[in-house]
Amino acid sequence: MNTAIDKMSALSLAAAIRNGEIKVREACAYSIQKIREEDPKIHAFLTVSEEEAMKTAELVQARIDAGEVRSPLAGVPIAVKDNICTKDMRTTCASRILENFRPAYDADAVERLRAADLILIGKTNMDEFAMGSTTETSYFGATRNPAAPDHVPGGSSGGSCAAVAAGMVPLALGSDTGGSIRQPSAYCGVTGIKPTYGAVSRYGLIAYGSSLDQIGPVAGNVQDCAALLEILTGKDERDSTSVALSHTAFSASAQRGVEGMRIGLPEACFGEGLHPDIRESIYHAADLLRSAGAAVEPFKLDLVDYSIPAYYIIACAEASSNLERFDGVKYGYRSESYTDLQDMYCRTRSEGFGPEVRRRIMLGSFVLSSGYYDAYYLKALRVKARIREEFTRAFSEYDLILSPAAPDTAPLLGSSLKDPLKMYLSDIFTVSANLCGIPGISVPVGTDQRGLPIGMQILGDCFREEQIFSAAGTCERLLEAEGRAVG
Ligand code: GLN
């Protein structure tokens, strides 16, 4: 195992591959070895595609040797969340119902990774169908937090974030419907961004809440995260909501400062219920941004409290419709014993879906049923529109909004699912971005007294990823200069 690879960023690994110091084969062998050593403790991976990865490594090496470098991350190993389709490679959504599902095609995001010569190492654990905040609803068992193995890594992209945090891969893809990239990034001490809705194609992402879902990158630092997002974005005709961004110089932006930027701190996000160490770390990061020339001030952002009920109604409504297709006929698991078609549907879905997914399908069907549609679903859509107006108003004053990514640091394994409502409430800071379609990043800004990582969320208006990266990069540089432990 080439130990020089230990602690290398994705971009520096790619540079070492380009100048011949490290072979692509060595980079992959390193990741595979690290997975063998670490993953029995962490359980971040559901599938490791060792053979295919080593084969691809040789092809990519041959291209690089011939002078054909397809991207700044060519040759770098990457893990992909298991709700993103990979051709002929098991894609389970961490559900029994898709336990043996092998897609016939790659997701658009995966096609882009392959075209950029990244090496797909395997698929990562998650909450079943991305429903959850801890990665404990996985049919295949929970993932552990590398910073503290008796704690959860967050969710639903807990496997992707834990894999990066433990150094098993330098990069991963996650998906974010209500915080599933940002919250586990915060809990694990890595950097992850949910891009503007439509910036990354959802083609091949197994849908949870289609109007909220976005694929995004998870990385060990801001610069790597920016470089990966550059590869993922782009118009895709196969997803009608996909858009071509006009401002995509994320890497260059991540090196820029924040001079003259106006940044708002919503008072409602720093009140009661917030872990004091989180408040302190974010205020400190805000001070650093001030020292770098940004105007940072508190302001009033209304309706924050309504984002959770609106989100859970809309997400469950969409999930109940999206998950209708898993009926034992077209995909995956089918119950072994049944009397007729109706009974087959019923048994297949009861046996194939776990309790959290069943709860959400029932809740979603209820809010869409006649008599309740207006009272719940339609009202939630109206609340969503009001929240969007509130953010539009905020972005007329501020370029960016800072908040915690979560009210607390990673909870202990086994402590969250007992009280699902409390778990839902912990998504308070992340869900608004999905309701509004706006981009948001989580960057590590410190640790609590027990050493658990703290993440700061930076939100921008639609298509303002560049500014987000400038602020995130500035924070990272200044914190590093101070020598603070940030996860
Ligand atoms: N925790 C939220 C939920 O359970 C968000 C999940 C996600 O973003 N996929 O719905």
Short mmCIF file of C-alpha atoms and ligand atoms in Angstrom, two decimals:
data_model
loop_
_atom_site.label_atom_id
_atom_site.label_comp_id
_atom_site.label_asym_id
_atom_site.label_seq_id
_atom_site.Cartn_x
_atom_site.Cartn_y
_atom_site.Cartn_z
CA MET A 1 0.00 0.00 0.00
CA ASN A 2 1.43 3.36 -1.03
CA THR A 3 1.26 5.31 2.23
CA ALA A 4 2.10 8.57 0.47
CA ILE A 5 -1.57 8.55 -0.58
CA ASP A 6 -2.68 8.77 3.04
CA LYS A 7 -4.20 12.21 3.72
CA MET A 8 -3.69 13.38 0.12
CA SER A 9 -6.52 15.53 -1.19
CA ALA A 10 -8.28 14.33 -4.36
CA LEU A 11 -6.70 17.11 -6.42
CA SER A 12 -3.18 16.43 -5.16
CA LEU A 13 -3.65 12.70 -5.78
CA ALA A 14 -4.73 13.50 -9.35
CA ALA A 15 -1.69 15.74 -9.77
CA ALA A 16 0.63 12.99 -8.53
CA ILE A 17 -1.01 10.60 -11.00
CA ARG A 18 -0.54 13.05 -13.86
CA ASN A 19 3.13 13.56 -13.17
CA GLY A 20 3.73 9.83 -12.82
CA GLU A 21 4.57 9.70 -9.09
CA ILE A 22 1.58 7.51 -8.38
CA LYS A 23 -0.10 4.99 -10.68
CA VAL A 24 -3.89 4.87 -10.95
CA ARG A 25 -3.64 1.21 -9.97
CA GLU A 26 -1.90 2.19 -6.73
CA ALA A 27 -4.54 4.79 -5.93
CA CYS A 28 -7.29 2.19 -6.35
CA ALA A 29 -5.40 -0.51 -4.48
CA TYR A 30 -4.93 1.97 -1.63
CA SER A 31 -8.68 2.66 -1.42
CA ILE A 32 -9.54 -1.03 -1.59
CA GLN A 33 -7.02 -1.87 1.13
CA LYS A 34 -8.28 0.96 3.30
CA ILE A 35 -11.86 -0.27 2.85
CA ARG A 36 -10.74 -3.76 3.92
CA GLU A 37 -9.13 -2.33 7.04
CA GLU A 38 -11.67 0.29 8.05
CA ASP A 39 -15.02 -0.81 6.73
CA PRO A 40 -15.59 -3.79 9.00
CA LYS A 41 -15.78 -1.15 11.78
CA ILE A 42 -17.64 1.57 9.86
CA HIS A 43 -19.87 -0.23 7.33
CA ALA A 44 -19.92 2.61 4.82
CA PHE A 45 -20.03 0.32 1.77
CA LEU A 46 -22.76 -1.98 0.49
CA THR A 47 -20.81 -3.03 -2.62
CA VAL A 48 -17.11 -2.81 -3.44
CA SER A 49 -16.38 -3.21 -7.15
CA GLU A 50 -12.76 -4.23 -6.79
CA GLU A 51 -12.29 -6.09 -10.07
CA GLU A 52 -14.02 -3.53 -12.24
CA ALA A 53 -12.15 -0.69 -10.52
CA MET A 54 -8.77 -2.31 -11.14
CA LYS A 55 -9.65 -2.91 -14.81
CA THR A 56 -10.78 0.70 -15.28
CA ALA A 57 -7.60 1.87 -13.53
CA GLU A 58 -5.50 0.27 -16.28
CA LEU A 59 -7.56 1.90 -19.04
CA VAL A 60 -7.34 5.30 -17.40
CA GLN A 61 -3.59 4.87 -16.82
CA ALA A 62 -3.11 4.05 -20.52
CA ARG A 63 -4.92 7.26 -21.48
CA ILE A 64 -2.89 9.36 -19.05
CA ASP A 65 0.34 7.74 -20.30
CA ALA A 66 -0.74 8.72 -23.81
CA GLY A 67 -1.15 12.32 -22.65
CA GLU A 68 -4.94 12.26 -22.58
CA VAL A 69 -6.03 13.74 -19.25
CA ARG A 70 -9.80 13.94 -19.25
CA SER A 71 -10.30 16.02 -16.09
CA PRO A 72 -8.45 17.52 -13.11
CA LEU A 73 -9.63 14.49 -11.10
CA ALA A 74 -8.65 11.79 -13.61
CA GLY A 75 -7.56 8.59 -11.87
CA VAL A 76 -9.11 9.41 -8.48
CA PRO A 77 -11.26 6.73 -6.77
CA ILE A 78 -14.82 7.67 -5.87
CA ALA A 79 -17.75 6.05 -4.05
CA VAL A 80 -21.38 6.51 -5.08
CA LYS A 81 -24.49 6.48 -2.88
CA ASP A 82 -26.57 3.38 -3.48
CA ASN A 83 -29.63 5.20 -4.80
CA ILE A 84 -27.70 6.35 -7.88
CA CYS A 85 -27.89 3.84 -10.75
CA THR A 86 -24.69 2.16 -11.87
CA LYS A 87 -24.88 -0.10 -14.92
CA ASP A 88 -24.70 -3.80 -14.01
CA MET A 89 -23.63 -2.88 -10.47
CA ARG A 90 -26.02 -3.60 -7.60
CA THR A 91 -28.07 -0.51 -6.66
CA THR A 92 -30.19 -1.25 -3.60
CA CYS A 93 -31.36 2.05 -2.07
CA ALA A 94 -30.44 0.12 1.11
CA SER A 95 -33.79 -1.64 0.77
CA ARG A 96 -34.76 -5.29 0.75
CA ILE A 97 -37.07 -4.55 -2.16
CA LEU A 98 -34.06 -3.74 -4.40
CA GLU A 99 -31.60 -6.11 -2.73
CA ASN A 100 -30.54 -7.67 -6.03
CA PHE A 101 -31.37 -4.86 -8.47
CA ARG A 102 -28.77 -4.29 -11.19
CA PRO A 103 -29.65 -1.27 -13.33
CA ALA A 104 -29.35 -1.51 -17.11
CA TYR A 105 -27.92 2.00 -17.31
CA ASP A 106 -25.76 4.57 -15.52
CA ALA A 107 -27.16 7.73 -13.96
CA ASP A 108 -26.14 10.91 -15.78
CA ALA A 109 -23.87 11.82 -12.84
CA VAL A 110 -22.14 8.43 -13.11
CA GLU A 111 -21.70 8.81 -16.87
CA ARG A 112 -20.01 12.13 -16.17
CA LEU A 113 -17.70 10.56 -13.57
CA ARG A 114 -16.69 7.88 -16.06
CA ALA A 115 -16.16 10.42 -18.84
CA ALA A 116 -13.91 12.38 -16.46
CA ASP A 117 -11.92 9.19 -15.72
CA LEU A 118 -12.74 8.93 -12.02
CA ILE A 119 -12.69 5.35 -10.80
CA LEU A 120 -15.88 3.96 -9.27
CA ILE A 121 -14.84 1.93 -6.22
CA GLY A 122 -18.23 0.98 -4.82
CA LYS A 123 -21.65 1.90 -3.53
CA THR A 124 -22.35 3.40 -0.14
CA ASN A 125 -24.84 2.74 2.61
CA MET A 126 -27.75 5.09 3.25
CA ASP A 127 -31.11 5.34 4.93
CA GLU A 128 -33.60 3.17 3.06
CA PHE A 129 -34.72 5.14 -0.01
CA ALA A 130 -32.92 8.15 1.52
CA MET A 131 -35.59 8.45 4.22
CA GLY A 132 -33.90 9.24 7.47
CA SER A 133 -31.26 11.35 9.16
CA THR A 134 -28.94 8.72 10.63
CA THR A 135 -28.31 5.87 8.10
CA GLU A 136 -29.94 3.57 10.64
CA THR A 137 -32.98 2.75 8.49
CA SER A 138 -30.77 0.82 6.03
CA TYR A 139 -31.97 -2.77 5.53
CA PHE A 140 -28.30 -3.78 5.64
CA GLY A 141 -27.56 -2.26 9.04
CA ALA A 142 -26.27 1.10 10.24
CA THR A 143 -23.07 2.93 9.33
CA ARG A 144 -20.87 4.26 12.13
CA ASN A 145 -19.29 7.69 12.44
CA PRO A 146 -15.51 7.45 11.91
CA ALA A 147 -14.97 10.33 14.37
CA ALA A 148 -16.76 8.37 17.13
CA PRO A 149 -17.91 4.86 16.17
CA ASP A 150 -20.69 4.65 18.75
CA HIS A 151 -22.34 7.65 17.07
CA VAL A 152 -24.28 7.81 13.80
CA PRO A 153 -22.69 9.39 10.71
CA GLY A 154 -25.90 11.29 9.95
CA GLY A 155 -28.02 10.60 6.93
CA SER A 156 -29.23 9.76 4.58
CA SER A 157 -25.88 9.90 2.74
CA GLY A 158 -24.11 8.58 5.85
CA GLY A 159 -22.15 5.93 3.97
CA SER A 160 -20.70 8.44 1.49
CA CYS A 161 -19.70 10.91 4.21
CA ALA A 162 -18.25 8.22 6.50
CA ALA A 163 -16.26 6.73 3.59
CA VAL A 164 -14.64 10.11 2.91
CA ALA A 165 -14.14 10.94 6.60
CA ALA A 166 -12.40 7.60 7.22
CA GLY A 167 -10.09 8.17 4.25
CA MET A 168 -11.42 5.13 2.34
CA VAL A 169 -12.06 7.31 -0.71
CA PRO A 170 -11.18 10.97 -1.28
CA LEU A 171 -14.54 11.69 -2.94
CA ALA A 172 -18.13 10.47 -2.97
CA LEU A 173 -21.55 11.28 -4.38
CA GLY A 174 -24.52 11.80 -2.13
CA SER A 175 -28.10 12.92 -2.66
CA ASP A 176 -29.99 15.58 -0.75
CA THR A 177 -33.78 15.80 -0.50
CA GLY A 178 -33.96 17.63 2.82
CA GLY A 179 -30.37 17.79 4.02
CA SER A 180 -28.94 14.36 3.29
CA ILE A 181 -25.63 15.66 1.96
CA ARG A 182 -25.19 18.61 4.31
CA GLN A 183 -26.18 17.04 7.62
CA PRO A 184 -24.01 13.89 7.40
CA SER A 185 -21.16 16.06 6.08
CA ALA A 186 -21.50 18.13 9.25
CA TYR A 187 -21.64 15.07 11.52
CA CYS A 188 -18.60 13.46 9.87
CA GLY A 189 -16.46 16.60 9.45
CA VAL A 190 -16.37 16.62 5.63
CA THR A 191 -17.54 19.09 2.99
CA GLY A 192 -20.69 18.48 0.93
CA ILE A 193 -22.86 20.67 -1.24
CA LYS A 194 -26.42 20.41 -2.43
CA PRO A 195 -26.41 22.31 -5.73
CA THR A 196 -29.24 24.44 -7.12
CA TYR A 197 -32.20 22.26 -8.10
CA GLY A 198 -31.61 21.20 -11.70
CA ALA A 199 -27.84 21.83 -11.71
CA VAL A 200 -27.06 18.11 -11.65
CA SER A 201 -29.28 15.77 -13.65
CA ARG A 202 -31.54 13.45 -11.66
CA TYR A 203 -31.57 10.90 -14.48
CA GLY A 204 -30.75 7.59 -12.81
CA LEU A 205 -31.24 8.87 -9.25
CA ILE A 206 -33.92 6.64 -7.73
CA ALA A 207 -36.55 9.19 -6.77
CA TYR A 208 -37.63 10.01 -3.23
CA GLY A 209 -39.17 13.50 -3.52
CA SER A 210 -38.62 14.49 -7.15
CA SER A 211 -39.20 18.22 -6.64
CA LEU A 212 -36.58 18.26 -3.85
CA ASP A 213 -33.94 15.64 -4.78
CA GLN A 214 -30.46 16.71 -5.93
CA ILE A 215 -27.22 14.76 -6.37
CA GLY A 216 -24.08 16.46 -5.06
CA PRO A 217 -20.42 15.93 -4.15
CA VAL A 218 -18.87 15.02 -0.79
CA ALA A 219 -15.15 15.67 -0.30
CA GLY A 220 -12.41 16.14 2.27
CA ASN A 221 -12.05 19.86 1.54
CA VAL A 222 -13.69 22.75 -0.29
CA GLN A 223 -11.38 22.72 -3.31
CA ASP A 224 -12.00 19.02 -4.02
CA CYS A 225 -15.72 19.55 -3.60
CA ALA A 226 -15.66 22.40 -6.14
CA ALA A 227 -13.64 20.39 -8.66
CA LEU A 228 -16.07 17.47 -8.44
CA LEU A 229 -19.14 19.69 -8.81
CA GLU A 230 -17.64 21.09 -12.03
CA ILE A 231 -17.70 17.56 -13.43
CA LEU A 232 -21.26 16.81 -12.32
CA THR A 233 -23.15 19.86 -13.57
CA GLY A 234 -24.56 20.30 -17.05
CA LYS A 235 -27.77 20.15 -19.02
CA ASP A 236 -29.20 16.68 -19.59
CA GLU A 237 -32.09 16.20 -22.03
CA ARG A 238 -33.22 13.12 -20.09
CA ASP A 239 -34.19 15.21 -17.04
CA SER A 240 -36.66 17.95 -17.95
CA THR A 241 -35.79 19.92 -14.81
CA SER A 242 -32.09 19.99 -15.65
CA VAL A 243 -30.59 23.40 -16.39
CA ALA A 244 -27.28 24.61 -17.74
CA LEU A 245 -25.65 26.84 -15.12
CA SER A 246 -23.92 29.91 -16.46
CA HIS A 247 -21.60 30.35 -13.45
CA THR A 248 -19.60 27.19 -13.02
CA ALA A 249 -16.08 28.37 -12.15
CA PHE A 250 -16.39 26.70 -8.74
CA SER A 251 -12.70 25.86 -8.33
CA ALA A 252 -11.52 29.37 -9.14
CA SER A 253 -14.22 30.80 -6.86
CA ALA A 254 -13.11 28.57 -3.98
CA GLN A 255 -9.77 30.38 -4.04
CA ARG A 256 -11.32 33.84 -4.00
CA GLY A 257 -12.03 35.96 -0.94
CA VAL A 258 -15.25 37.47 0.41
CA GLU A 259 -14.35 41.16 0.34
CA GLY A 260 -17.52 43.25 0.09
CA MET A 261 -19.91 40.31 0.45
CA ARG A 262 -23.04 40.77 2.54
CA ILE A 263 -23.76 37.80 4.76
CA GLY A 264 -26.79 37.32 7.01
CA LEU A 265 -27.15 35.25 10.17
CA PRO A 266 -30.86 34.40 10.70
CA GLU A 267 -31.62 34.99 14.38
CA ALA A 268 -34.14 32.15 14.42
CA CYS A 269 -31.36 29.65 13.68
CA PHE A 270 -29.33 30.56 16.76
CA GLY A 271 -31.98 30.44 19.45
CA GLU A 272 -32.99 27.83 21.98
CA GLY A 273 -32.25 24.19 21.26
CA LEU A 274 -28.94 24.85 19.53
CA HIS A 275 -25.88 23.10 21.00
CA PRO A 276 -23.78 25.92 22.54
CA ASP A 277 -20.55 24.61 20.98
CA ILE A 278 -22.18 24.85 17.55
CA ARG A 279 -23.25 28.43 18.18
CA GLU A 280 -19.75 29.32 19.32
CA SER A 281 -18.05 27.67 16.30
CA ILE A 282 -20.33 29.38 13.80
CA TYR A 283 -20.00 32.78 15.42
CA HIS A 284 -16.26 32.27 15.26
CA ALA A 285 -16.40 31.41 11.55
CA ALA A 286 -18.59 34.50 11.04
CA ASP A 287 -15.90 36.60 12.74
CA LEU A 288 -13.30 35.17 10.39
CA LEU A 289 -15.43 36.10 7.37
CA ARG A 290 -15.77 39.59 8.83
CA SER A 291 -12.01 39.83 9.22
CA ALA A 292 -11.72 38.88 5.54
CA GLY A 293 -13.84 41.86 4.53
CA ALA A 294 -17.42 40.57 4.47
CA ALA A 295 -20.25 42.42 6.22
CA VAL A 296 -21.83 39.83 8.50
CA GLU A 297 -24.91 40.68 10.55
CA PRO A 298 -27.91 39.08 12.21
CA PHE A 299 -31.32 39.46 10.54
CA LYS A 300 -34.87 38.19 10.87
CA LEU A 301 -35.84 35.24 8.70
CA ASP A 302 -39.46 34.30 9.24
CA LEU A 303 -41.32 31.04 8.71
CA VAL A 304 -38.34 28.82 9.59
CA ASP A 305 -40.58 26.81 11.95
CA TYR A 306 -43.00 25.97 9.15
CA SER A 307 -40.38 24.44 6.90
CA ILE A 308 -40.41 21.05 8.67
CA PRO A 309 -44.16 20.36 8.41
CA ALA A 310 -44.24 21.64 4.82
CA TYR A 311 -41.23 19.55 3.89
CA TYR A 312 -42.45 16.30 5.42
CA ILE A 313 -45.88 16.64 3.81
CA ILE A 314 -44.46 17.35 0.35
CA ALA A 315 -41.63 14.79 0.58
CA CYS A 316 -43.94 12.02 1.79
CA ALA A 317 -46.59 12.86 -0.81
CA GLU A 318 -44.04 12.60 -3.60
CA ALA A 319 -42.46 9.48 -2.08
CA SER A 320 -45.82 7.69 -1.90
CA SER A 321 -46.24 8.27 -5.62
CA ASN A 322 -42.61 7.55 -6.60
CA LEU A 323 -42.49 4.28 -4.68
CA GLU A 324 -45.64 2.90 -6.33
CA ARG A 325 -43.44 1.33 -8.99
CA PHE A 326 -41.97 -1.18 -6.52
CA ASP A 327 -44.77 -3.69 -6.74
CA GLY A 328 -43.04 -7.05 -7.19
CA VAL A 329 -43.66 -7.04 -10.94
CA LYS A 330 -41.11 -4.76 -12.52
CA TYR A 331 -38.26 -4.54 -10.02
CA GLY A 332 -36.57 -6.50 -7.31
CA TYR A 333 -38.12 -8.47 -4.51
CA ARG A 334 -41.39 -10.40 -4.82
CA SER A 335 -43.04 -12.16 -1.90
CA GLU A 336 -42.77 -15.93 -2.09
CA SER A 337 -46.29 -16.82 -1.09
CA TYR A 338 -49.49 -15.04 -2.15
CA THR A 339 -52.99 -15.87 -3.22
CA ASP A 340 -53.77 -13.34 -5.96
CA LEU A 341 -52.37 -10.19 -7.56
CA GLN A 342 -53.63 -7.85 -4.84
CA ASP A 343 -52.20 -10.11 -2.16
CA MET A 344 -48.88 -10.26 -4.03
CA TYR A 345 -48.63 -6.44 -4.11
CA CYS A 346 -49.54 -6.21 -0.47
CA ARG A 347 -47.13 -8.88 0.79
CA THR A 348 -44.29 -7.75 -1.48
CA ARG A 349 -44.49 -4.17 -0.28
CA SER A 350 -45.03 -5.09 3.37
CA GLU A 351 -42.05 -7.43 3.35
CA GLY A 352 -39.85 -5.40 0.98
CA PHE A 353 -40.06 -1.96 2.62
CA GLY A 354 -38.85 -1.21 6.13
CA PRO A 355 -40.94 0.56 8.81
CA GLU A 356 -39.75 4.12 8.07
CA VAL A 357 -40.52 3.80 4.35
CA ARG A 358 -43.93 2.28 5.08
CA ARG A 359 -44.71 5.09 7.52
CA ARG A 360 -43.91 7.70 4.88
CA ILE A 361 -45.87 5.97 2.13
CA MET A 362 -48.90 5.90 4.43
CA LEU A 363 -48.46 9.51 5.49
CA GLY A 364 -47.99 10.56 1.86
CA SER A 365 -51.03 8.64 0.62
CA PHE A 366 -53.07 10.18 3.41
CA VAL A 367 -52.15 13.79 2.62
CA LEU A 368 -52.94 13.20 -1.06
CA SER A 369 -56.27 11.48 -0.45
CA SER A 370 -59.48 13.28 -1.35
CA GLY A 371 -60.79 15.27 1.57
CA TYR A 372 -57.30 15.85 2.96
CA TYR A 373 -55.50 17.03 -0.17
CA ASP A 374 -56.52 20.67 0.31
CA ALA A 375 -56.04 20.65 4.06
CA TYR A 376 -52.52 19.23 3.97
CA TYR A 377 -50.84 18.91 0.59
CA LEU A 378 -52.14 22.10 -0.97
CA LYS A 379 -51.53 24.04 2.22
CA ALA A 380 -47.96 22.72 2.34
CA LEU A 381 -47.42 23.95 -1.22
CA ARG A 382 -48.68 27.39 -0.18
CA VAL A 383 -46.35 27.43 2.81
CA LYS A 384 -43.50 26.44 0.51
CA ALA A 385 -44.28 29.42 -1.75
CA ARG A 386 -44.26 31.74 1.28
CA ILE A 387 -40.92 30.37 2.46
CA ARG A 388 -39.50 30.96 -1.01
CA GLU A 389 -40.72 34.58 -0.86
CA GLU A 390 -39.04 34.98 2.51
CA PHE A 391 -35.74 33.75 1.09
CA THR A 392 -36.09 35.96 -1.99
CA ARG A 393 -36.49 38.92 0.36
CA ALA A 394 -33.43 37.81 2.35
CA PHE A 395 -31.33 37.46 -0.81
CA SER A 396 -32.24 40.99 -1.85
CA GLU A 397 -30.28 42.09 1.24
CA TYR A 398 -27.65 39.40 1.55
CA ASP A 399 -25.46 37.42 -0.83
CA LEU A 400 -25.26 34.47 1.53
CA ILE A 401 -26.93 33.12 4.67
CA LEU A 402 -25.00 31.33 7.41
CA SER A 403 -26.58 28.84 9.79
CA PRO A 404 -25.76 25.60 11.56
CA ALA A 405 -26.21 22.49 9.40
CA ALA A 406 -27.90 20.76 12.35
CA PRO A 407 -28.96 21.77 15.88
CA ASP A 408 -26.73 19.16 17.49
CA THR A 409 -23.68 17.03 16.77
CA ALA A 410 -24.00 13.33 15.85
CA PRO A 411 -26.33 11.42 18.20
CA LEU A 412 -25.51 8.02 19.66
CA LEU A 413 -26.39 5.01 17.54
CA GLY A 414 -29.80 3.64 18.47
CA SER A 415 -31.07 6.87 20.06
CA SER A 416 -32.97 8.50 17.15
CA LEU A 417 -35.47 6.08 15.62
CA LYS A 418 -37.41 5.70 18.88
CA ASP A 419 -38.74 9.19 18.42
CA PRO A 420 -39.14 9.86 14.67
CA LEU A 421 -40.79 13.24 15.20
CA LYS A 422 -37.77 14.49 17.11
CA MET A 423 -35.55 13.15 14.34
CA TYR A 424 -37.64 14.99 11.72
CA LEU A 425 -37.29 18.23 13.71
CA SER A 426 -33.50 17.97 13.58
CA ASP A 427 -33.72 18.71 9.81
CA ILE A 428 -34.89 22.24 10.65
CA PHE A 429 -31.91 24.08 9.10
CA THR A 430 -31.53 22.08 5.90
CA VAL A 431 -35.00 21.47 4.46
CA SER A 432 -35.72 25.08 3.41
CA ALA A 433 -32.98 24.92 0.77
CA ASN A 434 -34.74 21.99 -0.89
CA LEU A 435 -38.16 23.62 -0.67
CA CYS A 436 -36.70 26.73 -2.35
CA GLY A 437 -34.38 24.93 -4.78
CA ILE A 438 -31.39 26.95 -3.56
CA PRO A 439 -27.82 25.64 -3.11
CA GLY A 440 -26.21 25.01 0.27
CA ILE A 441 -22.91 23.67 1.49
CA SER A 442 -21.77 22.30 4.83
CA VAL A 443 -18.17 22.99 5.85
CA PRO A 444 -16.46 21.79 9.03
CA VAL A 445 -15.90 24.67 11.45
CA GLY A 446 -14.94 22.95 14.68
CA THR A 447 -15.69 20.13 17.09
CA ASP A 448 -17.75 19.96 20.26
CA GLN A 449 -16.23 19.19 23.64
CA ARG A 450 -16.40 15.47 22.95
CA GLY A 451 -14.56 15.91 19.65
CA LEU A 452 -17.59 15.44 17.41
CA PRO A 453 -17.46 17.53 14.21
CA ILE A 454 -19.54 20.69 13.72
CA GLY A 455 -20.69 21.84 10.29
CA MET A 456 -21.68 25.31 9.14
CA GLN A 457 -24.23 25.68 6.38
CA ILE A 458 -23.80 28.43 3.78
CA LEU A 459 -26.85 29.09 1.61
CA GLY A 460 -26.98 31.21 -1.53
CA ASP A 461 -29.67 32.10 -4.02
CA CYS A 462 -30.21 29.85 -7.06
CA PHE A 463 -27.10 29.58 -9.27
CA ARG A 464 -24.89 31.29 -6.68
CA GLU A 465 -22.66 28.27 -6.02
CA GLU A 466 -19.60 30.37 -6.88
CA GLN A 467 -20.19 32.76 -3.97
CA ILE A 468 -20.86 29.85 -1.64
CA PHE A 469 -17.53 28.33 -2.61
CA SER A 470 -15.70 31.62 -2.04
CA ALA A 471 -17.07 31.89 1.49
CA ALA A 472 -16.51 28.19 2.24
CA GLY A 473 -12.94 28.33 0.91
CA THR A 474 -12.20 31.47 2.90
CA CYS A 475 -13.46 29.88 6.13
CA GLU A 476 -11.43 26.76 5.51
CA ARG A 477 -8.23 28.69 4.83
CA LEU A 478 -8.62 30.94 7.87
CA LEU A 479 -9.49 28.08 10.21
CA GLU A 480 -6.52 26.14 8.92
CA ALA A 481 -4.26 29.11 9.50
CA GLU A 482 -5.45 29.16 13.10
CA GLY A 483 -4.69 25.49 13.43
CA ARG A 484 -8.14 24.72 14.82
CA ALA A 485 -9.29 21.12 14.81
CA VAL A 486 -12.27 21.00 12.47
CA GLY A 487 -13.25 17.38 12.38
N1 GLN B 1 -33.83 13.59 6.83
C1 GLN B 1 -34.66 14.00 5.75
C2 GLN B 1 -35.71 12.97 5.47
O1 GLN B 1 -35.70 11.99 6.13
C3 GLN B 1 -33.84 14.28 4.53
C4 GLN B 1 -33.47 13.09 3.79
C5 GLN B 1 -32.78 13.40 2.49
O2 GLN B 1 -32.32 14.51 2.25
N2 GLN B 1 -32.75 12.39 1.63
O3 GLN B 1 -36.54 13.11 4.66
#
